[in-house]
mmCIF file of C-alpha atoms and ligand atoms in Angstrom:
data_model
loop_
_atom_site.group_PDB
_atom_site.id
_atom_site.type_symbol
_atom_site.label_atom_id
_atom_site.label_comp_id
_atom_site.label_asym_id
_atom_site.label_seq_id
_atom_site.Cartn_x
_atom_site.Cartn_y
_atom_site.Cartn_z
ATOM 1 C CA MET R 1 -16.333 66.985 -116.491
ATOM 2 C CA LYS R 2 -18.717 69.360 -118.236
ATOM 3 C CA ILE R 3 -16.636 72.490 -119.887
ATOM 4 C CA ILE R 4 -18.280 76.111 -119.885
ATOM 5 C CA SER R 5 -17.218 78.433 -122.843
ATOM 6 C CA LEU R 6 -16.408 81.893 -121.478
ATOM 7 C CA PRO R 7 -17.874 84.706 -123.833
ATOM 8 C CA ASP R 8 -13.957 84.980 -124.928
ATOM 9 C CA GLY R 9 -13.888 81.402 -126.142
ATOM 10 C CA GLU R 10 -11.596 80.545 -123.088
ATOM 11 C CA ARG R 11 -12.746 77.177 -121.711
ATOM 12 C CA ALA R 12 -13.244 76.049 -117.944
ATOM 13 C CA PRO R 13 -14.546 72.929 -116.307
ATOM 14 C CA VAL R 14 -18.174 73.596 -114.507
ATOM 15 C CA LEU R 15 -16.600 72.517 -111.077
ATOM 16 C CA GLY R 16 -13.520 74.163 -109.725
ATOM 17 C CA GLN R 17 -11.934 74.614 -106.265
ATOM 18 C CA GLY R 18 -12.205 77.480 -104.093
ATOM 19 C CA THR R 19 -9.420 78.409 -101.754
ATOM 20 C CA TRP R 20 -10.363 80.915 -99.370
ATOM 21 C CA GLY R 21 -8.838 80.053 -95.953
ATOM 22 C CA THR R 22 -6.136 77.775 -97.283
ATOM 23 C CA GLY R 23 -2.409 78.877 -96.731
ATOM 24 C CA GLU R 24 -2.966 80.417 -93.691
ATOM 25 C CA LYS R 25 -2.087 77.195 -91.253
ATOM 26 C CA LYS R 26 1.559 75.631 -91.334
ATOM 27 C CA SER R 27 -0.332 72.477 -89.827
ATOM 28 C CA ARG R 28 -2.653 72.155 -92.672
ATOM 29 C CA HIS R 29 -0.283 73.030 -95.381
ATOM 30 C CA VAL R 30 0.353 69.392 -96.749
ATOM 31 C CA GLU R 31 -3.411 68.243 -96.538
ATOM 32 C CA GLU R 32 -4.353 71.500 -98.470
ATOM 33 C CA VAL R 33 -1.860 71.377 -101.300
ATOM 34 C CA ALA R 34 -2.617 67.401 -101.605
ATOM 35 C CA ALA R 35 -6.543 68.145 -101.850
ATOM 36 C CA LEU R 36 -5.923 71.021 -104.462
ATOM 37 C CA ARG R 37 -4.011 68.475 -106.394
ATOM 38 C CA LEU R 38 -6.449 65.541 -105.904
ATOM 39 C CA GLY R 39 -9.095 68.082 -107.202
ATOM 40 C CA ILE R 40 -7.203 68.465 -110.426
ATOM 41 C CA ASP R 41 -6.468 64.773 -110.876
ATOM 42 C CA LEU R 42 -10.625 64.626 -110.559
ATOM 43 C CA GLY R 43 -11.103 67.168 -113.300
ATOM 44 C CA MET R 44 -11.772 70.160 -110.835
ATOM 45 C CA THR R 45 -9.054 72.519 -112.872
ATOM 46 C CA LEU R 46 -10.574 75.607 -112.246
ATOM 47 C CA ILE R 47 -8.846 77.074 -109.264
ATOM 48 C CA ASP R 48 -10.203 80.363 -107.426
ATOM 49 C CA THR R 49 -7.821 82.453 -105.052
ATOM 50 C CA ALA R 50 -7.163 86.427 -104.587
ATOM 51 C CA GLU R 51 -4.506 88.106 -103.150
ATOM 52 C CA MET R 52 -7.017 88.673 -100.466
ATOM 53 C CA TYR R 53 -6.655 85.306 -98.861
ATOM 54 C CA GLY R 54 -4.173 85.125 -96.397
ATOM 55 C CA GLU R 55 -2.537 88.408 -97.959
ATOM 56 C CA GLY R 56 -1.127 86.254 -100.595
ATOM 57 C CA ALA R 57 -0.339 83.002 -98.924
ATOM 58 C CA SER R 58 -3.353 81.328 -100.453
ATOM 59 C CA GLU R 59 -2.105 82.111 -103.796
ATOM 60 C CA GLU R 60 1.474 80.757 -102.833
ATOM 61 C CA LEU R 61 -0.038 77.714 -101.777
ATOM 62 C CA VAL R 62 -1.805 77.149 -105.495
ATOM 63 C CA GLY R 63 1.709 77.777 -106.951
ATOM 64 C CA GLU R 64 2.947 75.090 -105.024
ATOM 65 C CA ALA R 65 0.036 72.825 -105.734
ATOM 66 C CA ILE R 66 0.064 73.605 -109.501
ATOM 67 C CA ARG R 67 4.026 73.410 -110.054
ATOM 68 C CA GLY R 68 4.760 71.453 -113.292
ATOM 69 C CA ARG R 69 0.911 70.824 -114.416
ATOM 70 C CA ARG R 70 0.264 74.807 -115.162
ATOM 71 C CA ARG R 71 -1.224 73.822 -118.609
ATOM 72 C CA GLU R 72 -4.185 71.123 -116.810
ATOM 73 C CA VAL R 73 -5.047 74.480 -114.514
ATOM 74 C CA PHE R 74 -7.474 77.219 -115.614
ATOM 75 C CA LEU R 75 -6.348 79.883 -112.455
ATOM 76 C CA VAL R 76 -8.613 82.849 -111.359
ATOM 77 C CA SER R 77 -7.309 85.347 -109.145
ATOM 78 C CA LYS R 78 -8.877 88.906 -107.740
ATOM 79 C CA VAL R 79 -7.546 92.359 -107.120
ATOM 80 C CA TYR R 80 -8.465 94.169 -104.039
ATOM 81 C CA ALA R 81 -10.908 96.837 -104.845
ATOM 82 C CA TYR R 82 -8.667 99.337 -103.386
ATOM 83 C CA ASN R 83 -5.537 98.378 -105.774
ATOM 84 C CA ALA R 84 -7.802 98.249 -109.012
ATOM 85 C CA THR R 85 -6.501 101.910 -109.765
ATOM 86 C CA GLN R 86 -4.602 101.715 -113.597
ATOM 87 C CA ARG R 87 -1.278 101.501 -111.632
ATOM 88 C CA GLY R 88 -2.499 99.756 -108.458
ATOM 89 C CA ALA R 89 -4.212 96.711 -110.623
ATOM 90 C CA ILE R 90 -1.222 96.096 -113.024
ATOM 91 C CA ALA R 91 1.350 96.085 -109.809
ATOM 92 C CA ALA R 92 -1.298 93.785 -107.771
ATOM 93 C CA CYS R 93 -1.342 91.435 -110.847
ATOM 94 C CA ASP R 94 2.622 91.418 -111.125
ATOM 95 C CA ARG R 95 2.677 90.576 -107.369
ATOM 96 C CA SER R 96 0.063 87.344 -107.976
ATOM 97 C CA LEU R 97 1.988 86.217 -110.766
ATOM 98 C CA ARG R 98 5.090 86.037 -108.948
ATOM 99 C CA ARG R 99 3.184 84.310 -105.896
ATOM 100 C CA LEU R 100 1.461 81.615 -108.567
ATOM 101 C CA GLY R 101 4.423 81.257 -110.195
ATOM 102 C CA VAL R 102 2.869 82.000 -113.564
ATOM 103 C CA GLU R 103 3.105 84.009 -116.265
ATOM 104 C CA ARG R 104 -0.444 84.357 -117.128
ATOM 105 C CA ILE R 105 -3.866 84.270 -114.812
ATOM 106 C CA ASP R 106 -6.467 82.900 -116.898
ATOM 107 C CA LEU R 107 -9.039 85.330 -115.686
ATOM 108 C CA TYR R 108 -8.572 88.178 -113.257
ATOM 109 C CA LEU R 109 -11.480 89.786 -111.013
ATOM 110 C CA LEU R 110 -12.224 92.636 -109.474
ATOM 111 C CA HIS R 111 -12.852 91.331 -106.419
ATOM 112 C CA TRP R 112 -15.634 93.663 -105.221
ATOM 113 C CA ARG R 113 -16.607 97.153 -106.235
ATOM 114 C CA GLY R 114 -15.062 100.145 -104.387
ATOM 115 C CA SER R 115 -14.490 103.680 -104.774
ATOM 116 C CA VAL R 116 -11.752 103.302 -107.861
ATOM 117 C CA PRO R 117 -13.626 104.400 -111.364
ATOM 118 C CA LEU R 118 -15.054 101.133 -113.102
ATOM 119 C CA SER R 119 -13.805 102.998 -116.316
ATOM 120 C CA GLU R 120 -10.063 102.935 -114.704
ATOM 121 C CA THR R 121 -10.118 99.480 -113.282
ATOM 122 C CA LEU R 122 -11.408 98.069 -116.831
ATOM 123 C CA ASN R 123 -8.442 99.937 -118.444
ATOM 124 C CA ALA R 124 -6.071 98.584 -116.432
ATOM 125 C CA PHE R 125 -7.470 95.188 -117.101
ATOM 126 C CA ALA R 126 -7.691 95.573 -121.093
ATOM 127 C CA ARG R 127 -3.949 96.431 -120.796
ATOM 128 C CA LEU R 128 -3.012 93.579 -118.335
ATOM 129 C CA HIS R 129 -4.788 91.678 -121.386
ATOM 130 C CA GLY R 130 -2.827 93.420 -123.982
ATOM 131 C CA ALA R 131 0.195 92.319 -122.147
ATOM 132 C CA GLY R 132 -0.761 88.731 -122.176
ATOM 133 C CA LYS R 133 -0.289 88.843 -118.204
ATOM 134 C CA ILE R 134 -4.316 87.927 -117.988
ATOM 135 C CA ALA R 135 -6.312 85.979 -120.463
ATOM 136 C CA SER R 136 -9.727 87.074 -119.281
ATOM 137 C CA PHE R 137 -10.973 89.418 -116.865
ATOM 138 C CA GLY R 138 -14.387 90.060 -114.725
ATOM 139 C CA VAL R 139 -15.955 91.370 -111.881
ATOM 140 C CA SER R 140 -17.008 89.842 -108.502
ATOM 141 C CA ASN R 141 -20.043 90.566 -106.233
ATOM 142 C CA PHE R 142 -21.552 92.779 -108.978
ATOM 143 C CA ASP R 143 -25.809 93.542 -108.746
ATOM 144 C CA THR R 144 -27.796 94.297 -111.837
ATOM 145 C CA SER R 145 -26.967 97.870 -111.813
ATOM 146 C CA ASP R 146 -23.331 97.459 -111.490
ATOM 147 C CA MET R 147 -23.213 94.943 -114.455
ATOM 148 C CA GLU R 148 -25.254 97.624 -116.604
ATOM 149 C CA GLU R 149 -23.277 100.559 -115.540
ATOM 150 C CA ALA R 150 -19.943 98.190 -116.459
ATOM 151 C CA TYR R 151 -21.636 97.325 -119.786
ATOM 152 C CA GLY R 152 -21.835 100.733 -120.827
ATOM 153 C CA LEU R 153 -18.110 101.574 -120.477
ATOM 154 C CA ALA R 154 -15.093 100.707 -122.463
ATOM 155 C CA HIS R 155 -14.088 97.041 -122.130
ATOM 156 C CA GLY R 156 -17.119 96.287 -120.442
ATOM 157 C CA GLN R 157 -18.821 94.015 -122.936
ATOM 158 C CA ASP R 158 -15.361 92.034 -122.405
ATOM 159 C CA ILE R 159 -16.398 91.033 -118.849
ATOM 160 C CA ALA R 160 -16.145 87.287 -118.891
ATOM 161 C CA THR R 161 -17.847 86.204 -115.464
ATOM 162 C CA ASP R 162 -19.614 87.742 -112.411
ATOM 163 C CA GLN R 163 -18.648 85.819 -109.386
ATOM 164 C CA ILE R 164 -21.439 85.899 -106.833
ATOM 165 C CA LEU R 165 -22.851 84.426 -103.493
ATOM 166 C CA TYR R 166 -25.413 81.886 -105.018
ATOM 167 C CA ASN R 167 -26.468 78.868 -103.306
ATOM 168 C CA LEU R 168 -29.679 76.953 -102.187
ATOM 169 C CA THR R 169 -30.035 79.605 -99.455
ATOM 170 C CA ARG R 170 -29.300 82.830 -101.643
ATOM 171 C CA ARG R 171 -31.555 82.790 -104.539
ATOM 172 C CA SER R 172 -32.579 86.523 -104.795
ATOM 173 C CA VAL R 173 -30.026 86.791 -107.790
ATOM 174 C CA GLU R 174 -32.604 84.646 -109.926
ATOM 175 C CA HIS R 175 -35.297 87.876 -109.793
ATOM 176 C CA ASP R 176 -32.636 90.023 -112.201
ATOM 177 C CA LEU R 177 -29.039 89.095 -112.018
ATOM 178 C CA LEU R 178 -29.224 85.950 -113.411
ATOM 179 C CA PRO R 179 -31.379 86.836 -116.067
ATOM 180 C CA TRP R 180 -29.504 89.817 -117.047
ATOM 181 C CA LEU R 181 -26.322 88.109 -117.141
ATOM 182 C CA GLY R 182 -27.826 85.138 -119.116
ATOM 183 C CA HIS R 183 -29.262 87.796 -121.865
ATOM 184 C CA HIS R 184 -25.618 88.822 -122.138
ATOM 185 C CA HIS R 185 -24.067 85.357 -122.526
ATOM 186 C CA ILE R 186 -21.839 85.737 -119.323
ATOM 187 C CA PRO R 187 -21.488 82.798 -117.114
ATOM 188 C CA VAL R 188 -21.754 83.136 -113.228
ATOM 189 C CA MET R 189 -19.489 81.507 -111.015
ATOM 190 C CA ALA R 190 -21.048 80.551 -107.782
ATOM 191 C CA TYR R 191 -19.127 81.348 -104.481
ATOM 192 C CA SER R 192 -19.892 79.469 -101.068
ATOM 193 C CA PRO R 193 -22.060 77.065 -102.697
ATOM 194 C CA VAL R 194 -22.212 75.086 -99.483
ATOM 195 C CA GLU R 195 -22.788 78.500 -97.552
ATOM 196 C CA GLN R 196 -19.568 77.755 -95.930
ATOM 197 C CA GLY R 197 -20.910 74.432 -94.470
ATOM 198 C CA ARG R 198 -23.939 76.022 -92.777
ATOM 199 C CA LEU R 199 -26.120 74.313 -95.285
ATOM 200 C CA LEU R 200 -25.079 71.139 -94.547
ATOM 201 C CA GLY R 201 -26.897 70.828 -91.455
ATOM 202 C CA ASN R 202 -30.091 71.629 -92.858
ATOM 203 C CA ARG R 203 -32.833 68.892 -92.223
ATOM 204 C CA LYS R 204 -34.608 69.356 -95.409
ATOM 205 C CA LEU R 205 -31.597 69.149 -97.301
ATOM 206 C CA ALA R 206 -30.298 66.003 -95.447
ATOM 207 C CA SER R 207 -33.375 64.018 -96.305
ATOM 208 C CA ILE R 208 -33.489 64.499 -100.190
ATOM 209 C CA ALA R 209 -29.831 63.773 -99.581
ATOM 210 C CA ALA R 210 -30.332 60.449 -97.655
ATOM 211 C CA ALA R 211 -33.082 59.753 -100.102
ATOM 212 C CA ARG R 212 -30.916 59.822 -103.253
ATOM 213 C CA LYS R 213 -27.802 58.280 -100.979
ATOM 214 C CA ALA R 214 -26.005 61.318 -101.413
ATOM 215 C CA THR R 215 -24.435 63.844 -99.180
ATOM 216 C CA PRO R 216 -26.108 67.106 -98.311
ATOM 217 C CA ALA R 217 -22.965 68.822 -100.171
ATOM 218 C CA GLN R 218 -23.646 66.965 -103.217
ATOM 219 C CA ILE R 219 -26.955 67.719 -103.538
ATOM 220 C CA ALA R 220 -26.336 71.457 -102.946
ATOM 221 C CA LEU R 221 -23.603 71.320 -105.758
ATOM 222 C CA ALA R 222 -25.625 69.150 -108.094
ATOM 223 C CA TRP R 223 -28.885 71.796 -107.510
ATOM 224 C CA LEU R 224 -26.110 74.525 -108.862
ATOM 225 C CA LEU R 225 -24.734 72.687 -111.668
ATOM 226 C CA ALA R 226 -28.281 71.884 -112.852
ATOM 227 C CA GLN R 227 -28.642 75.939 -113.163
ATOM 228 C CA PRO R 228 -27.736 77.179 -116.741
ATOM 229 C CA ASP R 229 -24.401 78.743 -117.283
ATOM 230 C CA VAL R 230 -22.848 78.187 -113.686
ATOM 231 C CA ILE R 231 -19.654 77.521 -112.452
ATOM 232 C CA VAL R 232 -19.455 76.257 -108.633
ATOM 233 C CA ILE R 233 -16.350 76.739 -106.662
ATOM 234 C CA PRO R 234 -16.972 74.715 -103.396
ATOM 235 C CA LYS R 235 -13.797 75.109 -101.015
ATOM 236 C CA SER R 236 -12.081 71.984 -99.520
ATOM 237 C CA GLY R 237 -8.921 71.340 -97.689
ATOM 238 C CA ASP R 238 -9.748 67.430 -97.173
ATOM 239 C CA ALA R 239 -9.225 64.732 -99.680
ATOM 240 C CA LYS R 240 -12.494 63.142 -98.609
ATOM 241 C CA HIS R 241 -14.659 65.973 -99.229
ATOM 242 C CA VAL R 242 -12.707 66.949 -102.711
ATOM 243 C CA GLU R 243 -13.854 63.413 -103.962
ATOM 244 C CA GLU R 244 -17.464 63.689 -102.588
ATOM 245 C CA ASN R 245 -17.560 67.172 -104.422
ATOM 246 C CA ARG R 246 -16.047 66.063 -107.512
ATOM 247 C CA ALA R 247 -18.900 63.013 -107.787
ATOM 248 C CA ALA R 248 -21.639 65.739 -107.421
ATOM 249 C CA ALA R 249 -20.913 66.542 -110.890
ATOM 250 C CA ASP R 250 -22.046 63.272 -111.712
ATOM 251 C CA ILE R 251 -25.654 63.621 -110.108
ATOM 252 C CA ALA R 252 -28.226 64.470 -112.506
ATOM 253 C CA LEU R 253 -31.209 65.537 -110.141
ATOM 254 C CA THR R 254 -34.599 64.226 -111.262
ATOM 255 C CA ALA R 255 -37.605 66.848 -111.741
ATOM 256 C CA GLU R 256 -39.035 65.508 -108.631
ATOM 257 C CA GLU R 257 -35.672 66.209 -106.410
ATOM 258 C CA LEU R 258 -35.490 69.693 -108.407
ATOM 259 C CA SER R 259 -39.123 70.369 -107.335
ATOM 260 C CA ALA R 260 -38.433 69.488 -103.408
ATOM 261 C CA LEU R 261 -35.332 71.535 -103.218
ATOM 262 C CA ASP R 262 -37.378 74.478 -104.851
ATOM 263 C CA ARG R 263 -40.101 73.999 -101.885
ATOM 264 C CA ALA R 264 -37.506 73.754 -99.140
ATOM 265 C CA PHE R 265 -35.439 76.579 -100.514
ATOM 266 C CA PRO R 266 -38.109 78.960 -102.032
ATOM 267 C CA ARG R 267 -36.795 81.654 -104.262
ATOM 268 C CA PRO R 268 -37.529 85.247 -102.150
ATOM 269 C CA ALA R 269 -41.015 86.688 -103.206
ATOM 270 C CA LYS R 270 -38.738 89.751 -103.461
ATOM 271 C CA ARG R 271 -35.565 90.815 -105.013
ATOM 272 C CA LYS R 272 -32.842 92.052 -102.232
ATOM 273 C CA PRO R 273 -29.501 93.512 -103.010
ATOM 274 C CA LEU R 274 -26.998 91.652 -103.985
ATOM 275 C CA GLU R 275 -25.617 89.629 -100.740
ATOM 276 C CA MET R 276 -21.946 89.087 -100.270
ATOM 277 C CA LEU R 277 -19.708 87.327 -97.852
HETATM 278 N N1 NAP S 301 -15.764 86.833 -104.634
HETATM 279 C C1 NAP S 301 -15.948 86.610 -103.296
HETATM 280 O O1 NAP S 301 -15.881 87.576 -102.922
HETATM 281 C C2 NAP S 301 -15.931 85.013 -102.547
HETATM 282 C C3 NAP S 301 -16.397 85.206 -101.467
HETATM 283 C C4 NAP S 301 -16.171 84.050 -100.706
HETATM 284 C C5 NAP S 301 -15.909 82.651 -101.182
HETATM 285 N N2 NAP S 301 -15.499 83.047 -102.612
HETATM 286 C C6 NAP S 301 -14.675 82.184 -102.949
HETATM 287 O O2 NAP S 301 -15.456 80.847 -103.421
HETATM 288 C C7 NAP S 301 -14.631 79.526 -102.587
HETATM 289 C C8 NAP S 301 -15.878 78.966 -101.990
HETATM 290 O O3 NAP S 301 -16.946 79.647 -101.059
HETATM 291 P P1 NAP S 301 -16.440 79.306 -99.481
HETATM 292 O O4 NAP S 301 -14.941 78.721 -99.222
HETATM 293 O O5 NAP S 301 -16.800 80.811 -98.901
HETATM 294 O O6 NAP S 301 -17.605 78.317 -98.911
HETATM 295 P P2 NAP S 301 -17.953 76.915 -99.218
HETATM 296 O O7 NAP S 301 -17.415 76.262 -100.319
HETATM 297 O O8 NAP S 301 -19.531 77.221 -99.763
HETATM 298 O O9 NAP S 301 -17.846 76.140 -97.810
HETATM 299 C C9 NAP S 301 -16.435 75.796 -97.818
HETATM 300 C C10 NAP S 301 -16.371 75.058 -96.150
HETATM 301 O O10 NAP S 301 -17.339 73.893 -96.359
HETATM 302 C C11 NAP S 301 -16.359 72.696 -96.278
HETATM 303 N N3 NAP S 301 -16.969 71.822 -97.202
HETATM 304 C C12 NAP S 301 -16.585 71.822 -98.319
HETATM 305 N N4 NAP S 301 -17.160 70.532 -98.875
HETATM 306 C C13 NAP S 301 -17.759 69.819 -97.854
HETATM 307 C C14 NAP S 301 -18.215 68.435 -97.856
HETATM 308 N N5 NAP S 301 -18.038 67.855 -99.132
HETATM 309 N N6 NAP S 301 -18.679 67.857 -96.953
HETATM 310 C C15 NAP S 301 -18.598 68.797 -95.715
HETATM 311 N N7 NAP S 301 -17.972 70.080 -95.684
HETATM 312 C C16 NAP S 301 -17.445 70.639 -97.012
HETATM 313 C C17 NAP S 301 -15.335 73.054 -96.107
HETATM 314 O O11 NAP S 301 -14.338 72.255 -95.190
HETATM 315 P P3 NAP S 301 -12.988 71.302 -95.342
HETATM 316 O O12 NAP S 301 -12.144 72.204 -96.037
HETATM 317 O O13 NAP S 301 -13.004 70.776 -94.160
HETATM 318 O O14 NAP S 301 -13.653 70.189 -96.377
HETATM 319 C C18 NAP S 301 -15.226 74.719 -95.606
HETATM 320 O O15 NAP S 301 -15.244 74.685 -94.498
HETATM 321 C C19 NAP S 301 -13.765 80.598 -101.747
HETATM 322 O O16 NAP S 301 -13.148 79.445 -101.282
HETATM 323 C C20 NAP S 301 -13.544 81.392 -102.958
HETATM 324 O O17 NAP S 301 -12.277 80.973 -103.615
HETATM 325 C C21 NAP S 301 -15.447 84.177 -103.513
#
């Protein structure tokens, strides 16, 4: 598995695992834990969760999946925007640590921008970092103007990633957000890489995938992995899908395939405000 270096030197695999929607159904519990463990076995050792997912149930599930294997895993979690005050972020992080059953989160993100002043959240993150409770911190759903503002604040230049909606059907970020992040050497974490499954029925994608004897999900992931400095975090609670997704990291798309995807899923002519799910 290819590894990416974060600005502070921390290292993470380019293909990880999302967990939104996991931990919520008892009937799916065993399968979801097994899927995450299989993903770790296969090298998808970055696991993305959030206090929001199942109101802590996803973090608990992740905690169970990584028990005994903490050192293999790069753990990402996120604080609710409304918890991201000086005291609130520290308390939220403590709760996440407890649910995850770990002493340190590798990367802690502000889930989206809310009404708490950014300077306050960044100060809280710096304190959590100083206390050894998080190794790195970053943001999510930040558009270019948010990144510019954050970068001008104390600790803003320590932001390790911006986790954003990015896939074949959400390419507006290529106008200025991705170039801005690239210029500042901040890797992107692409969420909903298969558009929560909606991309998989696309006929053009299916035909490009069939020609390669791959699945649409694999081609959608391989396209993201072909972009520079992008970490991709598909969610799957299904072992077969996890294996399929892992194999996408070994697909090097040809120049012809990349052009075909570009024609089928063109970047919008004009920039739009950052979309989020
Ligand atoms: N920061 C944010 O605001 C934010 C927002 C959204 C998501 N995220 C993070 O990003 C992760 C991924 O995004 P997402 O969960 O929204 O969407 P996603 O990964 O694009 O799609 C997940 C859906 O696709 C299905 N799927 C996955 N691999 C498949 C395959 N190979 N073949 C067929 N179906 C497949 C999954 O079903 P199965 O489980 O049955 O495989 C699931 O229904 C989240 O889980 C979360 O960790 C962050």
